[in-house]
């Protein structure tokens, strides 16, 4: 199974991505990051946030948009 983003682009380790944070985070802003590793079933990816104090976040394909 291949992971795809919100726009149906294939997502791989090392890709730059954008995603919206969880609703409970404030202020709500677009987060940017890099895919570090994939889940075992490729349904989600661990992403290193580049503009947040959160080090590594688990995100699903419907939450991501590939930037590169």
mmCIF file of C-alpha atoms in Angstrom:
data_model
loop_
_atom_site.group_PDB
_atom_site.id
_atom_site.type_symbol
_atom_site.label_atom_id
_atom_site.label_comp_id
_atom_site.label_asym_id
_atom_site.label_seq_id
_atom_site.Cartn_x
_atom_site.Cartn_y
_atom_site.Cartn_z
ATOM 1 C CA UNK A 1 0.000 0.000 0.000
ATOM 2 C CA UNK A 2 1.316 3.438 -0.963
ATOM 3 C CA UNK A 3 0.569 6.496 1.162
ATOM 4 C CA UNK A 4 -0.990 9.449 -0.669
ATOM 5 C CA UNK A 5 -1.758 12.980 0.494
ATOM 6 C CA UNK A 6 -4.986 14.989 0.341
ATOM 7 C CA UNK A 7 -4.381 15.716 -3.373
ATOM 8 C CA UNK A 8 -3.569 12.065 -4.198
ATOM 9 C CA UNK A 9 0.215 12.649 -4.501
ATOM 10 C CA UNK A 10 2.484 9.829 -3.343
ATOM 11 C CA UNK A 11 4.184 10.592 -0.005
ATOM 12 C CA UNK A 12 7.669 9.236 0.735
ATOM 13 C CA UNK A 13 10.281 9.581 3.467
ATOM 14 C CA UNK A 14 12.107 12.907 3.091
ATOM 15 C CA UNK A 15 9.195 14.741 1.429
ATOM 16 C CA UNK A 16 8.356 18.250 2.611
ATOM 17 C CA UNK A 17 4.740 18.517 3.706
ATOM 18 C CA UNK A 18 2.217 20.956 5.152
ATOM 19 C CA UNK A 19 -0.599 20.072 7.536
ATOM 20 C CA UNK A 20 -3.131 21.710 9.802
ATOM 21 C CA UNK A 21 -2.631 21.155 13.527
ATOM 22 C CA UNK A 22 -5.171 19.465 15.765
ATOM 23 C CA UNK A 23 -8.160 21.622 16.758
ATOM 24 C CA UNK A 24 -7.019 21.763 20.386
ATOM 25 C CA UNK A 25 -3.781 23.554 19.462
ATOM 26 C CA UNK A 26 -3.799 27.354 19.636
ATOM 27 C CA UNK A 27 -3.173 29.423 17.662
ATOM 28 C CA UNK A 28 -4.271 27.350 14.693
ATOM 29 C CA UNK A 29 -1.663 27.712 11.979
ATOM 30 C CA UNK A 30 -0.361 25.654 9.102
ATOM 31 C CA UNK A 31 2.537 23.438 10.176
ATOM 32 C CA UNK A 32 5.440 22.537 7.906
ATOM 33 C CA UNK A 33 7.572 19.458 8.199
ATOM 34 C CA UNK A 34 9.507 16.595 6.701
ATOM 35 C CA UNK A 35 8.370 12.965 6.586
ATOM 36 C CA UNK A 36 10.755 10.966 8.798
ATOM 37 C CA UNK A 37 9.229 7.490 8.703
ATOM 38 C CA UNK A 38 6.075 5.662 7.702
ATOM 39 C CA UNK A 39 3.748 3.524 9.796
ATOM 40 C CA UNK A 40 3.869 -0.226 9.250
ATOM 41 C CA UNK A 41 0.761 -0.189 7.039
ATOM 42 C CA UNK A 42 1.717 3.112 5.277
ATOM 43 C CA UNK A 43 -1.545 4.687 6.436
ATOM 44 C CA UNK A 44 0.289 7.376 8.419
ATOM 45 C CA UNK A 45 3.647 9.125 8.562
ATOM 46 C CA UNK A 46 5.788 10.467 11.385
ATOM 47 C CA UNK A 47 6.591 14.076 10.468
ATOM 48 C CA UNK A 48 9.231 16.341 11.973
ATOM 49 C CA UNK A 49 7.672 19.773 12.464
ATOM 50 C CA UNK A 50 9.848 22.668 11.290
ATOM 51 C CA UNK A 51 7.839 25.521 12.844
ATOM 52 C CA UNK A 52 6.551 24.063 16.096
ATOM 53 C CA UNK A 53 7.918 22.903 19.431
ATOM 54 C CA UNK A 54 6.444 19.450 18.726
ATOM 55 C CA UNK A 55 9.303 17.231 17.608
ATOM 56 C CA UNK A 56 7.589 14.415 15.727
ATOM 57 C CA UNK A 57 3.914 14.117 14.857
ATOM 58 C CA UNK A 58 1.883 11.232 13.446
ATOM 59 C CA UNK A 59 -0.214 12.385 10.487
ATOM 60 C CA UNK A 60 -2.512 10.545 8.092
ATOM 61 C CA UNK A 61 -2.663 11.060 4.328
ATOM 62 C CA UNK A 62 -5.891 13.071 4.456
ATOM 63 C CA UNK A 63 -4.112 15.563 6.786
ATOM 64 C CA UNK A 64 -1.089 16.170 4.529
ATOM 65 C CA UNK A 65 -0.274 18.140 1.403
ATOM 66 C CA UNK A 66 3.029 17.342 -0.287
ATOM 67 C CA UNK A 67 5.065 20.459 -1.093
ATOM 68 C CA UNK A 68 7.881 19.184 -3.309
#
